[in-house]
Amino acid sequence: MRRTLGVVMGLVVAGSMVPMAPAHAAQRTVEDRIGDGVDGMDITSITVKNRRTSLILVVKVTDLKRRGQLGSVGFYLDTRPKRRGPEFAVGGGTSDGTDWGISPVRRWRPGMPIHCRVGMSVDYARDRVAFRVSPTCLGAYGKVRVIAGASDTASGSQRSDWAPKRRTFTRWVHRG
Ligand SMILES: [Ca+2]
């Protein structure tokens, strides 16, 4: 009887700890300075949600426009701590009807796009762009860290805003 109760209590304790586990840095938000980007495509924050079922990447900018902007946003993804630099790049255009995709990266250069499930949603009212990357795109991975970039070529500027900084990753985000 005592043994049974011990087992039950063990399960209760284990069960009560489950909700705490995913909070273990499976998500990270990094605020970015305003005034260092190109007009509307100035990054204000980025968020990484490293879920078991998908990797969610969100970038917020100052003023996203459906037209009159040739905006693009993207993320470098570092999935292998022992290999220098990012392994993948996810990116897309933010004006109406533009495309998006994911590519492997070597020495900071994206290669040919991979065919796998990547979704992109652009919310003009909230100045927010989100990518949803299927784990099948990334191979075996656990924690990730990212760098986001945003630019607007319609402004005539080749400048981009980077978050946290150019070639500087966020801290690692463990997989929830
Ligand atoms: Ca910024």
CSV table of C-alpha atoms and ligand atoms in Angstrom, one decimal:
chain,number,residue,atom,x,y,z
A,1,MET,CA,0.0,0.0,0.0
A,2,ARG,CA,2.7,2.4,1.0
A,3,ARG,CA,4.7,1.4,-2.1
A,4,THR,CA,1.6,2.2,-4.3
A,5,LEU,CA,1.2,5.6,-2.7
A,6,GLY,CA,4.9,6.3,-3.3
A,7,VAL,CA,4.5,5.5,-7.0
A,8,VAL,CA,1.4,7.6,-7.2
A,9,MET,CA,3.1,10.6,-5.5
A,10,GLY,CA,6.0,10.1,-7.8
A,11,LEU,CA,3.7,10.4,-10.8
A,12,VAL,CA,2.0,13.5,-9.3
A,13,VAL,CA,5.3,15.2,-8.7
A,14,ALA,CA,6.5,14.3,-12.2
A,15,GLY,CA,3.2,15.4,-13.7
A,16,SER,CA,3.3,18.7,-11.9
A,17,MET,CA,6.7,19.4,-13.3
A,18,VAL,CA,5.7,18.9,-16.9
A,19,PRO,CA,4.3,22.3,-17.5
A,20,MET,CA,7.6,23.9,-16.3
A,21,ALA,CA,9.7,21.9,-18.8
A,22,PRO,CA,8.7,23.7,-22.1
A,23,ALA,CA,9.3,27.1,-20.5
A,24,HIS,CA,13.0,26.2,-20.4
A,25,ALA,CA,14.1,28.7,-23.0
A,26,ALA,CA,12.0,27.2,-25.8
A,27,GLN,CA,11.2,30.8,-26.7
A,28,ARG,CA,13.2,34.0,-26.8
A,29,THR,CA,12.4,37.6,-27.7
A,30,VAL,CA,15.1,40.2,-28.5
A,31,GLU,CA,14.2,43.9,-28.7
A,32,ASP,CA,16.0,45.9,-31.3
A,33,ARG,CA,16.8,49.6,-31.4
A,34,ILE,CA,14.6,51.9,-33.5
A,35,GLY,CA,16.5,54.3,-35.7
A,36,ASP,CA,19.2,52.0,-37.1
A,37,GLY,CA,17.1,50.6,-40.0
A,38,VAL,CA,15.6,51.7,-43.3
A,39,ASP,CA,12.4,53.7,-42.7
A,40,GLY,CA,9.5,51.2,-42.4
A,41,MET,CA,11.8,48.1,-42.3
A,42,ASP,CA,13.5,49.0,-39.1
A,43,ILE,CA,13.4,46.0,-36.8
A,44,THR,CA,11.9,46.5,-33.4
A,45,SER,CA,12.0,43.0,-32.1
A,46,ILE,CA,12.5,39.3,-33.1
A,47,THR,CA,11.0,36.2,-31.4
A,48,VAL,CA,12.1,32.6,-31.8
A,49,LYS,CA,9.8,29.8,-30.7
A,50,ASN,CA,11.6,26.5,-30.9
A,51,ARG,CA,8.8,24.0,-30.7
A,52,ARG,CA,8.9,20.3,-31.2
A,53,THR,CA,6.5,20.5,-34.2
A,54,SER,CA,7.8,23.6,-35.8
A,55,LEU,CA,10.3,26.5,-35.6
A,56,ILE,CA,8.5,29.8,-35.4
A,57,LEU,CA,10.4,33.0,-36.3
A,58,VAL,CA,8.8,36.4,-35.9
A,59,VAL,CA,10.2,39.8,-36.8
A,60,LYS,CA,8.4,43.1,-36.1
A,61,VAL,CA,9.4,46.3,-37.9
A,62,THR,CA,8.3,49.9,-37.7
A,63,ASP,CA,6.0,50.2,-40.6
A,64,LEU,CA,5.2,47.3,-42.9
A,65,LYS,CA,3.5,48.3,-46.2
A,66,ARG,CA,1.6,46.2,-48.7
A,67,ARG,CA,2.6,48.5,-51.6
A,68,GLY,CA,5.3,51.2,-52.1
A,69,GLN,CA,7.9,49.1,-50.3
A,70,LEU,CA,10.2,46.4,-51.6
A,71,GLY,CA,10.7,45.0,-48.2
A,72,SER,CA,12.4,41.7,-47.4
A,73,VAL,CA,13.1,40.0,-44.2
A,74,GLY,CA,15.0,36.9,-43.3
A,75,PHE,CA,16.7,34.8,-40.7
A,76,TYR,CA,20.0,33.1,-40.5
A,77,LEU,CA,19.7,29.9,-38.5
A,78,ASP,CA,22.5,28.3,-36.6
A,79,THR,CA,21.6,24.7,-35.8
A,80,ARG,CA,25.0,23.1,-35.3
A,81,PRO,CA,27.0,24.6,-32.4
A,82,LYS,CA,30.2,22.9,-33.6
A,83,ARG,CA,30.1,24.2,-37.1
A,84,ARG,CA,31.0,27.9,-37.6
A,85,GLY,CA,28.3,30.2,-39.0
A,86,PRO,CA,24.7,29.5,-39.9
A,87,GLU,CA,23.4,26.3,-41.6
A,88,PHE,CA,20.2,27.8,-43.1
A,89,ALA,CA,18.6,31.0,-44.3
A,90,VAL,CA,14.8,31.6,-44.3
A,91,GLY,CA,13.5,34.7,-46.0
A,92,GLY,CA,10.9,36.4,-48.2
A,93,GLY,CA,9.5,39.6,-49.6
A,94,THR,CA,7.0,41.5,-47.5
A,95,SER,CA,5.1,43.3,-50.3
A,96,ASP,CA,2.0,41.7,-51.9
A,97,GLY,CA,2.6,38.6,-53.9
A,98,THR,CA,6.3,38.1,-53.3
A,99,ASP,CA,7.9,34.7,-52.6
A,100,TRP,CA,9.7,33.1,-49.7
A,101,GLY,CA,11.9,30.1,-49.1
A,102,ILE,CA,14.6,28.3,-47.2
A,103,SER,CA,18.2,27.5,-48.3
A,104,PRO,CA,21.2,25.9,-46.9
A,105,VAL,CA,24.1,28.3,-46.1
A,106,ARG,CA,27.8,28.0,-46.5
A,107,ARG,CA,30.1,30.7,-45.4
A,108,TRP,CA,27.2,33.0,-44.9
A,109,ARG,CA,26.0,32.5,-48.5
A,110,PRO,CA,22.6,30.9,-49.1
A,111,GLY,CA,22.5,28.2,-51.8
A,112,MET,CA,19.6,26.8,-53.8
A,113,PRO,CA,16.3,26.7,-52.0
A,114,ILE,CA,15.3,23.4,-50.4
A,115,HIS,CA,11.8,21.9,-51.1
A,116,CYS,CA,10.2,21.5,-47.7
A,117,ARG,CA,7.4,23.0,-45.7
A,118,VAL,CA,7.9,26.6,-44.8
A,119,GLY,CA,5.1,29.1,-44.3
A,120,MET,CA,5.3,32.9,-44.3
A,121,SER,CA,2.6,35.3,-43.0
A,122,VAL,CA,2.7,39.0,-43.2
A,123,ASP,CA,0.5,41.1,-40.9
A,124,TYR,CA,0.5,44.7,-42.2
A,125,ALA,CA,-1.7,46.0,-39.4
A,126,ARG,CA,0.7,44.7,-36.7
A,127,ASP,CA,3.9,45.3,-38.8
A,128,ARG,CA,4.8,41.7,-38.2
A,129,VAL,CA,6.2,38.9,-40.3
A,130,ALA,CA,6.3,35.3,-39.2
A,131,PHE,CA,7.9,32.1,-40.7
A,132,ARG,CA,6.9,28.6,-39.7
A,133,VAL,CA,9.6,26.1,-40.5
A,134,SER,CA,8.9,22.4,-40.5
A,135,PRO,CA,11.6,20.3,-38.7
A,136,THR,CA,12.0,18.2,-41.9
A,137,CYS,CA,13.7,21.3,-43.4
A,138,LEU,CA,16.4,21.4,-40.8
A,139,GLY,CA,17.5,17.7,-40.4
A,140,ALA,CA,18.6,16.7,-36.9
A,141,TYR,CA,18.7,19.7,-34.6
A,142,GLY,CA,18.0,20.7,-31.1
A,143,LYS,CA,18.7,24.2,-30.0
A,144,VAL,CA,18.9,27.0,-32.5
A,145,ARG,CA,20.1,30.6,-32.5
A,146,VAL,CA,19.3,33.3,-35.1
A,147,ILE,CA,20.1,36.6,-36.7
A,148,ALA,CA,17.3,38.5,-38.4
A,149,GLY,CA,17.7,41.0,-41.2
A,150,ALA,CA,15.4,43.5,-42.9
A,151,SER,CA,15.7,45.9,-45.8
A,152,ASP,CA,13.8,47.9,-48.3
A,153,THR,CA,15.3,48.1,-51.7
A,154,ALA,CA,12.6,50.6,-52.9
A,155,SER,CA,14.3,53.2,-50.7
A,156,GLY,CA,17.3,52.9,-52.9
A,157,SER,CA,19.4,51.9,-50.0
A,158,GLN,CA,21.4,48.7,-49.8
A,159,ARG,CA,21.5,49.0,-46.0
A,160,SER,CA,19.9,46.4,-43.8
A,161,ASP,CA,18.9,46.4,-40.2
A,162,TRP,CA,20.2,43.4,-38.3
A,163,ALA,CA,19.0,41.9,-35.0
A,164,PRO,CA,20.7,41.4,-32.6
A,165,LYS,CA,23.6,42.6,-34.9
A,166,ARG,CA,25.2,41.8,-38.2
A,167,ARG,CA,26.8,38.3,-37.9
A,168,THR,CA,25.9,38.2,-34.2
A,169,PHE,CA,23.4,35.6,-33.1
A,170,THR,CA,20.8,35.6,-30.3
A,171,ARG,CA,21.5,33.3,-27.4
A,172,TRP,CA,20.6,29.6,-28.0
A,173,VAL,CA,16.9,28.7,-27.8
A,174,HIS,CA,16.4,25.1,-26.7
A,175,ARG,CA,13.8,22.9,-28.3
A,176,GLY,CA,10.6,22.7,-26.3
B,1,CA,CA,16.3,48.3,-35.4
